[in-house]
Amino acid sequence: MPEIIVKPSNLKELWEMLPGLPASRRYLAGGTDIVTANNAGAESSVCWIDISGLPELAVIKETAGSLFIGSGVKISEIERSKAAARWCPALTAAIPHFASPSLRNMATLGGNAANSSPCADGVCALVAEGACALLALRGKKRRLPLKDLFLGPKRTALKKDEVILGFEIPKRPRAGAYLKLGPRAYFGISKAAVAVTAEISGGVVKRVCVALGSVAPVPLHAARTSAWLVNKKLSAETIAGASDLVKAEVSPITDARSGADYRREMCGVLLERALKSLAE
Amino acid sequence: MSESKSNAGLSVFALKCAVNGERTEREICSSRSLIEFIRGDLGLKGTKEGCGEGECGACMVLVDGKAVNSCLMMAVQLHGKELVTIEGIKGKGGGLHPLQKSFMTEGAVQCGFCTPGLIVASEALLRRNPGATLEDIKLELTGNLCRCTGYEKVLSAVEKARGK
C-alpha cells in the first residue's frame, strides 16, 4: 500500500494540495484496478490521491448536443441512468458484462480509461459511442477523442496530475451492440469483444463506429472497417465483407487467456453477430 | 519542510462514518484498506478476506446500502458513509435475519467462509428488488464464489428468504 492517501473534497482543493504531495503519486478512483495492482506488487506510488469523492466528477448531465458522464460516476449508477440508456446503446449493452455487481458499485469509467487496459469493457463501448474525454490540469482543460487517450497497455496520453473530468457522448439516435467472448457468460475477462454503434436509415448505414477489446494493444477503434461500412446497405454480403475486413484490422496476441488466431477469427464472428442484430 | 515530515502529517486521517448503525470517529492510518479497518481496527471478524483481488466476494460489506468488496476499497473512502457488515445484518427484534435462517435450513453453509459475503450480497439485492427472480439472484451473485455447496442450496436459500 502507499504510505499515505489524501482526500481532497473538491477540484480546487486538489490543485492546491498537489505542490505539497510526494512526487511519487497516483489518483485513486474506484480502486478496483489500482488496489489489485498494488496487491500484486505492480503499483508502488508513495501517495494516492483519492478522487472518488470529488463532486465535479460525480455527475451525469445532458446539454443540447451531448451527454456528459462524469469520470467518477459508478458503473452501477450508469446502469440505472435513463439518459445513458437512451444515448449510449453500446455502453448500456456492455455494462452487464462489466465485472460483477459489487465491482460495478465501486468502479468508475474514469478509472476504466486511466488504467488503459485493452480488455476494458467500459472504454471499448465508449470508443464505439464516439466519446471525447474531458481532461483538466489545474486551470487548463482539454478535450481528446477517447480513442486517442490510449497509447498502449497501461499507458495513456494523460499528463502528470491531469484528471479525467468525464466523457462527452454525442446525442444522436442510433442502435448499438456489445458482444463479449469470455471464459464464461459473466464476470470473466474477454478473449475478444466488439462494440458497435450505427445510424441506419432505410437499411443503409449512415454512420457507424466499430471498436474492439482485447485484440490490440489498446481499445481499438476499427477506422477502416467503420469507413468501409458507410453508405452500404446492411446486407448479408456487406456484413460478411466487414467481418473479413475487421480480421485484418486487429492485431491480437497469444496469452494466458486465448490464442491470436482464435481471437482474430472471433472478431469476425462477433462483428457479424453484432451487425446482424443491428440490421434486424 | 522535508518530504518525510510532510508525509507524517498526511499519514493520519480522521475518519467519520457509521458502523452498523452507530456513528463513529476514528484516527486511522490513511493508507489502511477497508478490510483491515473492519477486521483490525473495529475488531469485526465476520467479514472474511479470501482472494484479496475482488474475485471471490467473501469480503463483501454494504456501503450506503450497496454491496462492495472491502478488500479493494480503502478506509478513507468510507468517510461520510454508512458501513454495514455481516454483524449488522439482523432480523426484526435483533434475532437472526431471514437470510441467515434460510441459509441454515437449506444447508447453504458448509465451511462457511463465503457465507458472510453471500448474505451481504443477497441482502443488497433483496433490499433493492424484494421480488427478485431466480435469474436476478444468479446475476447478483456472480461475484461470490463458494467452493463447497455448488450454489443450488445458496440459490434456494435466497429464494426462500425473499419477501420475509
Short mmCIF file of C-alpha atoms in Angstrom, two decimals:
data_model
loop_
_atom_site.label_atom_id
_atom_site.label_comp_id
_atom_site.label_asym_id
_atom_site.label_seq_id
_atom_site.Cartn_x
_atom_site.Cartn_y
_atom_site.Cartn_z
CA MET A 1 0.00 0.00 0.00
CA PRO A 2 1.12 3.60 -0.42
CA GLU A 3 2.48 5.45 2.61
CA ILE A 4 -0.31 7.98 2.53
CA ILE A 5 -3.68 8.60 0.96
CA VAL A 6 -5.06 12.13 0.77
CA LYS A 7 -8.66 13.02 0.09
CA PRO A 8 -9.38 16.46 -1.43
CA SER A 9 -13.03 17.47 -1.15
CA ASN A 10 -13.22 19.27 -4.49
CA LEU A 11 -11.11 20.06 -7.57
CA LYS A 12 -9.89 23.43 -6.24
CA GLU A 13 -8.61 21.75 -3.10
CA LEU A 14 -6.93 19.09 -5.24
CA TRP A 15 -4.96 21.66 -7.29
CA GLU A 16 -3.92 23.50 -4.10
CA MET A 17 -2.84 20.25 -2.47
CA LEU A 18 -0.59 18.97 -5.29
CA PRO A 19 2.61 21.01 -4.59
CA GLY A 20 2.77 19.64 -1.01
CA LEU A 21 2.47 15.98 -2.01
CA PRO A 22 5.26 13.44 -2.65
CA ALA A 23 6.34 13.36 -6.30
CA SER A 24 5.50 9.64 -6.48
CA ARG A 25 1.71 9.88 -6.60
CA ARG A 26 -1.32 8.48 -8.40
CA TYR A 27 -5.03 9.01 -8.43
CA LEU A 28 -7.34 6.54 -6.71
CA ALA A 29 -10.90 6.31 -8.06
CA GLY A 30 -12.96 3.14 -7.58
CA GLY A 31 -9.85 1.22 -6.54
CA THR A 32 -10.73 -1.99 -8.37
CA ASP A 33 -7.65 -1.85 -10.62
CA ILE A 34 -5.10 0.11 -8.57
CA VAL A 35 -5.59 -1.85 -5.34
CA THR A 36 -5.37 -5.15 -7.25
CA ALA A 37 -2.18 -3.90 -8.96
CA ASN A 38 -0.80 -2.85 -5.58
CA ASN A 39 -1.54 -6.26 -4.05
CA ALA A 40 0.18 -7.92 -7.00
CA GLY A 41 3.28 -5.75 -6.49
CA ALA A 42 2.75 -3.79 -9.72
CA GLU A 43 1.95 -0.42 -8.12
CA SER A 44 4.33 1.31 -5.75
CA SER A 45 3.46 5.02 -5.55
CA VAL A 46 4.20 6.72 -2.22
CA CYS A 47 0.95 8.67 -2.28
CA TRP A 48 -2.53 8.02 -3.63
CA ILE A 49 -4.94 10.89 -4.12
CA ASP A 50 -8.48 9.71 -3.55
CA ILE A 51 -10.62 11.50 -6.14
CA SER A 52 -13.60 9.19 -5.69
CA GLY A 53 -15.43 11.82 -3.63
CA LEU A 54 -14.95 14.83 -5.92
CA PRO A 55 -18.43 16.23 -6.62
CA GLU A 56 -17.35 17.65 -10.02
CA LEU A 57 -16.69 14.12 -11.30
CA ALA A 58 -19.87 12.53 -9.98
CA VAL A 59 -22.47 13.99 -12.34
CA ILE A 60 -24.37 12.79 -15.39
CA LYS A 61 -25.77 15.77 -17.30
CA GLU A 62 -27.30 16.48 -20.68
CA THR A 63 -26.55 19.51 -22.83
CA ALA A 64 -28.15 20.31 -26.19
CA GLY A 65 -25.82 18.12 -28.22
CA SER A 66 -24.19 15.72 -25.82
CA LEU A 67 -24.42 13.63 -22.70
CA PHE A 68 -21.68 14.15 -20.09
CA ILE A 69 -20.85 11.21 -17.83
CA GLY A 70 -18.52 12.24 -15.02
CA SER A 71 -15.40 10.12 -14.65
CA GLY A 72 -16.28 9.35 -11.02
CA VAL A 73 -19.79 8.05 -11.68
CA LYS A 74 -20.00 4.44 -10.56
CA ILE A 75 -20.75 1.89 -13.29
CA SER A 76 -23.88 0.78 -11.38
CA GLU A 77 -25.15 4.39 -11.44
CA ILE A 78 -24.73 4.48 -15.22
CA GLU A 79 -26.65 1.18 -15.28
CA ARG A 80 -29.62 2.98 -13.68
CA SER A 81 -29.37 6.21 -15.70
CA LYS A 82 -32.24 6.79 -18.16
CA ALA A 83 -30.14 9.29 -20.12
CA ALA A 84 -27.32 6.77 -20.56
CA ALA A 85 -29.82 4.09 -21.61
CA ARG A 86 -31.21 6.47 -24.23
CA TRP A 87 -27.98 7.87 -25.70
CA CYS A 88 -25.36 5.17 -25.12
CA PRO A 89 -26.64 1.91 -26.65
CA ALA A 90 -23.24 0.16 -26.81
CA LEU A 91 -22.26 1.17 -23.27
CA THR A 92 -25.66 0.06 -21.97
CA ALA A 93 -25.19 -3.32 -23.64
CA ALA A 94 -21.66 -3.61 -22.19
CA ILE A 95 -22.48 -2.90 -18.54
CA PRO A 96 -23.92 -6.34 -17.62
CA HIS A 97 -20.60 -7.78 -18.85
CA PHE A 98 -18.53 -5.34 -16.77
CA ALA A 99 -17.05 -7.35 -13.86
CA SER A 100 -19.58 -8.24 -11.12
CA PRO A 101 -22.43 -6.27 -9.46
CA SER A 102 -20.31 -5.35 -6.41
CA LEU A 103 -17.35 -4.24 -8.53
CA ARG A 104 -19.78 -2.14 -10.60
CA ASN A 105 -20.77 -0.43 -7.33
CA MET A 106 -17.12 0.62 -6.95
CA ALA A 107 -15.57 1.00 -10.41
CA THR A 108 -15.77 4.18 -12.49
CA LEU A 109 -15.46 4.91 -16.20
CA GLY A 110 -12.61 7.32 -15.42
CA GLY A 111 -10.65 4.57 -13.73
CA ASN A 112 -11.50 2.14 -16.52
CA ALA A 113 -9.99 4.62 -19.00
CA ALA A 114 -6.98 5.74 -16.94
CA ASN A 115 -5.99 2.11 -16.33
CA SER A 116 -5.69 1.73 -20.12
CA SER A 117 -6.25 -1.98 -20.40
CA PRO A 118 -7.08 -3.30 -23.89
CA CYS A 119 -9.77 -5.53 -22.36
CA ALA A 120 -11.67 -2.77 -20.50
CA ASP A 121 -15.34 -3.34 -21.36
CA GLY A 122 -16.48 0.17 -20.43
CA VAL A 123 -14.00 2.10 -22.54
CA CYS A 124 -14.27 -0.22 -25.55
CA ALA A 125 -18.00 0.57 -25.63
CA LEU A 126 -17.33 4.29 -25.07
CA VAL A 127 -14.94 4.37 -28.05
CA ALA A 128 -17.78 2.96 -30.18
CA GLU A 129 -20.03 5.72 -28.82
CA GLY A 130 -17.62 8.26 -30.32
CA ALA A 131 -16.90 9.70 -26.87
CA CYS A 132 -14.47 12.51 -26.11
CA ALA A 133 -12.56 12.64 -22.83
CA LEU A 134 -12.57 15.95 -20.97
CA LEU A 135 -9.29 16.46 -19.13
CA ALA A 136 -8.16 19.07 -16.60
CA LEU A 137 -4.83 20.07 -15.13
CA ARG A 138 -5.20 22.98 -12.72
CA GLY A 139 -6.91 25.71 -14.79
CA LYS A 140 -6.19 24.07 -18.13
CA LYS A 141 -8.86 21.96 -19.76
CA ARG A 142 -8.64 19.99 -22.97
CA ARG A 143 -10.82 17.64 -24.98
CA LEU A 144 -9.44 14.49 -26.55
CA PRO A 145 -11.21 11.87 -28.68
CA LEU A 146 -11.26 8.91 -26.30
CA LYS A 147 -9.60 6.61 -28.86
CA ASP A 148 -6.55 8.90 -28.74
CA LEU A 149 -6.19 8.67 -24.96
CA PHE A 150 -4.71 5.16 -25.14
CA LEU A 151 -1.06 4.72 -26.11
CA GLY A 152 -0.60 1.09 -25.08
CA PRO A 153 -1.28 -1.29 -22.21
CA LYS A 154 -1.25 0.84 -19.01
CA ARG A 155 -0.04 3.89 -20.98
CA THR A 156 -2.19 6.94 -21.70
CA ALA A 157 -1.77 10.43 -23.11
CA LEU A 158 -2.59 11.87 -19.66
CA LYS A 159 -0.01 14.37 -18.35
CA LYS A 160 1.28 14.11 -14.80
CA ASP A 161 -1.53 15.07 -12.40
CA GLU A 162 -4.03 15.51 -15.23
CA VAL A 163 -7.53 14.42 -14.21
CA ILE A 164 -10.19 12.91 -16.45
CA LEU A 165 -13.26 15.02 -15.69
CA GLY A 166 -15.61 12.88 -17.72
CA PHE A 167 -16.76 11.80 -21.14
CA GLU A 168 -18.92 13.55 -23.71
CA ILE A 169 -21.10 11.33 -25.85
CA PRO A 170 -22.86 12.83 -28.87
CA LYS A 171 -26.65 12.72 -28.57
CA ARG A 172 -27.69 11.02 -31.79
CA PRO A 173 -30.44 8.42 -32.15
CA ARG A 174 -28.72 5.18 -33.07
CA ALA A 175 -28.59 1.49 -32.38
CA GLY A 176 -25.76 -0.27 -30.60
CA ALA A 177 -24.44 -3.62 -29.53
CA TYR A 178 -21.71 -5.06 -27.33
CA LEU A 179 -20.69 -8.69 -27.67
CA LYS A 180 -18.04 -10.22 -25.48
CA LEU A 181 -16.42 -13.61 -25.69
CA GLY A 182 -15.07 -14.66 -22.32
CA PRO A 183 -14.34 -17.86 -20.42
CA ARG A 184 -17.90 -17.86 -19.03
CA ALA A 185 -21.17 -15.94 -19.50
CA TYR A 186 -20.49 -13.30 -16.81
CA PHE A 187 -17.61 -11.94 -14.72
CA GLY A 188 -14.77 -13.01 -16.97
CA ILE A 189 -12.05 -11.10 -18.80
CA SER A 190 -12.70 -11.05 -22.54
CA LYS A 191 -10.77 -13.02 -25.12
CA ALA A 192 -12.31 -10.65 -27.68
CA ALA A 193 -15.08 -8.05 -27.57
CA VAL A 194 -16.86 -5.97 -30.22
CA ALA A 195 -18.78 -2.75 -29.65
CA VAL A 196 -20.77 -1.10 -32.45
CA THR A 197 -22.99 1.95 -32.78
CA ALA A 198 -24.78 2.65 -36.04
CA GLU A 199 -27.28 5.02 -37.56
CA ILE A 200 -29.20 3.03 -40.15
CA SER A 201 -31.77 4.59 -42.46
CA GLY A 202 -33.78 2.54 -44.97
CA GLY A 203 -31.43 -0.38 -44.39
CA VAL A 204 -28.40 1.78 -45.31
CA VAL A 205 -25.61 2.57 -42.85
CA LYS A 206 -25.33 6.35 -42.44
CA ARG A 207 -22.83 6.47 -39.60
CA VAL A 208 -21.08 3.64 -37.81
CA CYS A 209 -18.33 3.13 -35.29
CA VAL A 210 -16.78 -0.28 -34.60
CA ALA A 211 -14.48 -0.76 -31.60
CA LEU A 212 -12.80 -3.91 -30.31
CA GLY A 213 -11.41 -5.07 -26.99
CA SER A 214 -8.57 -7.49 -26.13
CA VAL A 215 -7.31 -7.77 -29.72
CA ALA A 216 -4.83 -4.87 -29.95
CA PRO A 217 -2.52 -3.04 -27.51
CA VAL A 218 -5.32 -0.51 -26.91
CA PRO A 219 -9.13 -0.50 -27.03
CA LEU A 220 -9.19 -0.40 -30.82
CA HIS A 221 -11.19 1.98 -32.99
CA ALA A 222 -11.59 -0.01 -36.24
CA ALA A 223 -11.40 3.03 -38.51
CA ARG A 224 -11.03 1.15 -41.82
CA THR A 225 -13.91 -1.26 -41.20
CA SER A 226 -16.11 1.60 -39.95
CA ALA A 227 -15.36 3.79 -43.01
CA TRP A 228 -15.96 0.87 -45.39
CA LEU A 229 -19.45 0.27 -43.95
CA VAL A 230 -20.70 3.82 -44.51
CA ASN A 231 -23.38 4.22 -47.23
CA LYS A 232 -23.63 0.45 -47.70
CA LYS A 233 -26.85 -1.49 -47.41
CA LEU A 234 -26.57 -3.74 -44.37
CA SER A 235 -27.00 -6.94 -46.41
CA ALA A 236 -25.54 -10.38 -45.73
CA GLU A 237 -22.73 -9.59 -48.24
CA THR A 238 -21.88 -6.31 -46.53
CA ILE A 239 -21.83 -7.98 -43.12
CA ALA A 240 -19.55 -10.75 -44.44
CA GLY A 241 -17.27 -8.13 -46.04
CA ALA A 242 -16.99 -6.14 -42.81
CA SER A 243 -16.31 -9.33 -40.90
CA ASP A 244 -13.38 -10.16 -43.23
CA LEU A 245 -12.06 -6.61 -43.11
CA VAL A 246 -12.06 -6.38 -39.32
CA LYS A 247 -9.93 -9.53 -39.06
CA ALA A 248 -7.21 -7.70 -40.98
CA GLU A 249 -7.50 -4.64 -38.76
CA VAL A 250 -6.92 -6.28 -35.38
CA SER A 251 -3.54 -7.37 -34.00
CA PRO A 252 -4.27 -9.92 -31.28
CA ILE A 253 -1.63 -11.75 -29.25
CA THR A 254 -1.48 -15.22 -27.75
CA ASP A 255 -1.50 -15.10 -23.94
CA ALA A 256 -2.93 -16.96 -20.96
CA ARG A 257 -6.49 -16.08 -21.96
CA SER A 258 -6.57 -17.07 -25.62
CA GLY A 259 -4.66 -17.59 -28.87
CA ALA A 260 -4.03 -14.92 -31.52
CA ASP A 261 -5.59 -16.90 -34.41
CA TYR A 262 -8.71 -17.76 -32.43
CA ARG A 263 -9.11 -14.17 -31.29
CA ARG A 264 -8.77 -12.86 -34.85
CA GLU A 265 -11.36 -15.35 -36.11
CA MET A 266 -13.75 -14.47 -33.28
CA CYS A 267 -13.54 -10.73 -34.11
CA GLY A 268 -15.13 -11.59 -37.45
CA VAL A 269 -17.81 -13.76 -35.82
CA LEU A 270 -18.65 -11.20 -33.13
CA LEU A 271 -18.86 -8.32 -35.62
CA GLU A 272 -21.08 -10.40 -37.88
CA ARG A 273 -23.44 -11.16 -34.98
CA ALA A 274 -23.42 -7.53 -33.83
CA LEU A 275 -24.21 -6.15 -37.31
CA LYS A 276 -26.94 -8.76 -37.84
CA SER A 277 -28.57 -7.72 -34.57
CA LEU A 278 -28.50 -4.08 -35.71
CA ALA A 279 -29.90 -4.96 -39.16
CA GLU A 280 -32.98 -6.57 -37.60
CA MET B 1 9.51 21.09 5.43
CA SER B 2 11.11 17.82 4.41
CA GLU B 3 9.06 15.34 2.44
CA SER B 4 9.05 12.73 5.21
CA LYS B 5 7.81 15.32 7.72
CA SER B 6 5.02 16.45 5.42
CA ASN B 7 4.13 12.79 4.79
CA ALA B 8 3.92 12.17 8.53
CA GLY B 9 1.20 14.83 8.78
CA LEU B 10 -0.75 13.18 5.98
CA SER B 11 -0.44 9.63 7.23
CA VAL B 12 -3.26 10.03 9.74
CA PHE B 13 -6.85 10.51 8.64
CA ALA B 14 -9.80 11.48 10.86
CA LEU B 15 -12.47 9.10 9.60
CA LYS B 16 -16.11 9.80 10.33
CA CYS B 17 -18.63 7.14 9.38
CA ALA B 18 -21.44 4.99 10.71
CA VAL B 19 -20.74 1.36 11.53
CA ASN B 20 -23.74 -0.97 11.84
CA GLY B 21 -25.97 1.95 12.75
CA GLU B 22 -23.65 3.73 15.16
CA ARG B 23 -21.75 6.88 14.33
CA THR B 24 -18.06 6.67 14.93
CA GLU B 25 -14.98 8.85 14.53
CA ARG B 26 -11.51 7.37 14.45
CA GLU B 27 -8.00 8.42 13.64
CA ILE B 28 -6.67 5.84 11.23
CA CYS B 29 -3.57 5.28 9.16
CA SER B 30 -4.60 6.90 5.86
CA SER B 31 -3.35 4.02 3.74
CA ARG B 32 -5.42 1.37 5.50
CA SER B 33 -7.67 -0.79 3.35
CA LEU B 34 -11.30 -1.11 4.32
CA ILE B 35 -10.98 -4.77 5.25
CA GLU B 36 -8.00 -4.03 7.52
CA PHE B 37 -10.07 -1.30 9.15
CA ILE B 38 -13.05 -3.63 9.65
CA ARG B 39 -11.16 -6.65 10.94
CA GLY B 40 -8.21 -4.92 12.62
CA ASP B 41 -9.44 -1.55 13.93
CA LEU B 42 -13.11 -2.38 14.50
CA GLY B 43 -12.45 -6.00 15.50
CA LEU B 44 -15.37 -7.21 13.40
CA LYS B 45 -14.12 -10.59 12.22
CA GLY B 46 -17.26 -11.77 10.42
CA THR B 47 -16.01 -10.20 7.18
CA LYS B 48 -13.54 -12.56 5.53
CA GLU B 49 -10.65 -11.95 3.20
CA GLY B 50 -10.48 -14.62 0.53
CA CYS B 51 -8.67 -13.75 -2.68
CA GLY B 52 -7.79 -10.10 -1.98
CA GLU B 53 -8.47 -9.19 -5.61
CA GLY B 54 -12.22 -8.81 -5.95
CA GLU B 55 -12.87 -12.25 -7.43
CA CYS B 56 -14.41 -14.22 -4.56
CA GLY B 57 -16.72 -11.81 -2.71
CA ALA B 58 -16.00 -13.21 0.78
CA CYS B 59 -15.15 -9.67 1.95
CA MET B 60 -18.41 -8.03 0.86
CA VAL B 61 -19.97 -5.37 3.05
CA LEU B 62 -22.64 -2.74 2.45
CA VAL B 63 -21.55 0.87 1.99
CA ASP B 64 -24.53 3.21 1.78
CA GLY B 65 -26.64 0.12 1.15
CA LYS B 66 -24.60 -1.15 -1.79
CA ALA B 67 -22.50 -4.32 -1.77
CA VAL B 68 -18.79 -3.62 -2.25
CA ASN B 69 -15.59 -5.69 -1.98
CA SER B 70 -13.88 -4.39 1.15
CA CYS B 71 -10.52 -5.84 0.03
CA LEU B 72 -10.37 -3.33 -2.87
CA MET B 73 -11.70 -0.27 -1.07
CA MET B 74 -9.60 2.00 1.09
CA ALA B 75 -10.81 3.03 4.55
CA VAL B 76 -10.68 6.78 3.67
CA GLN B 77 -13.32 6.05 1.02
CA LEU B 78 -15.75 5.23 3.83
CA HIS B 79 -15.58 8.84 5.09
CA GLY B 80 -19.09 10.29 5.49
CA LYS B 81 -20.71 6.98 4.61
CA GLU B 82 -22.57 4.18 6.32
CA LEU B 83 -21.00 0.73 6.70
CA VAL B 84 -22.97 -2.42 7.42
CA THR B 85 -21.02 -5.63 7.98
CA ILE B 86 -22.42 -9.14 8.49
CA GLU B 87 -22.59 -8.33 12.23
CA GLY B 88 -25.09 -5.55 11.41
CA ILE B 89 -27.44 -7.76 9.42
CA LYS B 90 -30.16 -8.80 11.85
CA GLY B 91 -33.77 -9.80 11.80
CA LYS B 92 -36.57 -7.68 13.24
CA GLY B 93 -36.20 -7.73 17.02
CA GLY B 94 -32.47 -8.44 16.81
CA GLY B 95 -32.61 -12.18 16.13
CA LEU B 96 -31.40 -13.98 13.04
CA HIS B 97 -32.13 -12.35 9.69
CA PRO B 98 -34.44 -14.33 7.34
CA LEU B 99 -31.44 -14.92 5.04
CA GLN B 100 -29.42 -16.33 7.92
CA LYS B 101 -32.31 -18.63 8.86
CA SER B 102 -32.86 -19.86 5.30
CA PHE B 103 -29.11 -20.43 4.74
CA MET B 104 -29.23 -22.72 7.77
CA THR B 105 -32.43 -24.59 6.90
CA GLU B 106 -31.48 -25.05 3.23
CA GLY B 107 -27.98 -26.32 4.06
CA ALA B 108 -26.37 -23.43 2.17
CA VAL B 109 -23.48 -23.26 4.66
CA GLN B 110 -20.69 -25.80 4.68
CA CYS B 111 -17.25 -24.42 5.55
CA GLY B 112 -18.89 -21.00 5.98
CA PHE B 113 -16.08 -18.82 4.65
CA CYS B 114 -18.13 -17.41 1.76
CA THR B 115 -21.34 -17.12 3.78
CA PRO B 116 -20.98 -13.55 5.13
CA GLY B 117 -20.31 -12.25 1.61
CA LEU B 118 -23.20 -14.24 0.14
CA ILE B 119 -25.62 -12.96 2.77
CA VAL B 120 -24.44 -9.36 2.31
CA ALA B 121 -24.80 -9.58 -1.50
CA SER B 122 -28.22 -11.24 -1.19
CA GLU B 123 -29.38 -8.63 1.32
CA ALA B 124 -28.34 -5.82 -1.05
CA LEU B 125 -30.36 -7.45 -3.84
CA LEU B 126 -33.50 -8.13 -1.76
CA ARG B 127 -33.49 -4.58 -0.35
CA ARG B 128 -33.35 -3.18 -3.87
CA ASN B 129 -35.57 -5.77 -5.50
CA PRO B 130 -37.76 -7.67 -2.99
CA GLY B 131 -39.33 -9.71 -5.80
CA ALA B 132 -36.00 -10.81 -7.33
CA THR B 133 -36.36 -13.80 -9.66
CA LEU B 134 -34.04 -16.80 -9.64
CA GLU B 135 -32.28 -15.26 -12.67
CA ASP B 136 -31.86 -11.93 -10.78
CA ILE B 137 -30.36 -13.83 -7.84
CA LYS B 138 -27.93 -15.73 -10.08
CA LEU B 139 -26.78 -12.50 -11.75
CA GLU B 140 -26.38 -10.69 -8.41
CA LEU B 141 -24.24 -13.50 -7.01
CA THR B 142 -21.84 -13.72 -9.99
CA GLY B 143 -19.19 -12.07 -7.81
CA ASN B 144 -19.42 -14.60 -4.95
CA LEU B 145 -17.52 -17.87 -5.06
CA CYS B 146 -18.45 -20.88 -2.95
CA ARG B 147 -16.28 -23.98 -3.26
CA CYS B 148 -18.44 -26.29 -1.10
CA THR B 149 -22.15 -26.13 -1.80
CA GLY B 150 -22.34 -25.97 -5.59
CA TYR B 151 -24.67 -22.93 -5.37
CA GLU B 152 -28.01 -24.75 -5.69
CA LYS B 153 -28.60 -24.59 -1.94
CA VAL B 154 -27.47 -20.97 -1.83
CA LEU B 155 -29.92 -20.03 -4.57
CA SER B 156 -32.82 -21.82 -2.89
CA ALA B 157 -31.93 -20.18 0.44
CA VAL B 158 -32.13 -16.70 -1.12
CA GLU B 159 -35.41 -17.60 -2.84
CA LYS B 160 -36.82 -18.81 0.47
CA ALA B 161 -35.87 -15.59 2.27
CA ARG B 162 -37.49 -13.45 -0.41
CA GLY B 163 -40.46 -11.46 0.90
CA LYS B 164 -39.66 -12.19 4.57
#
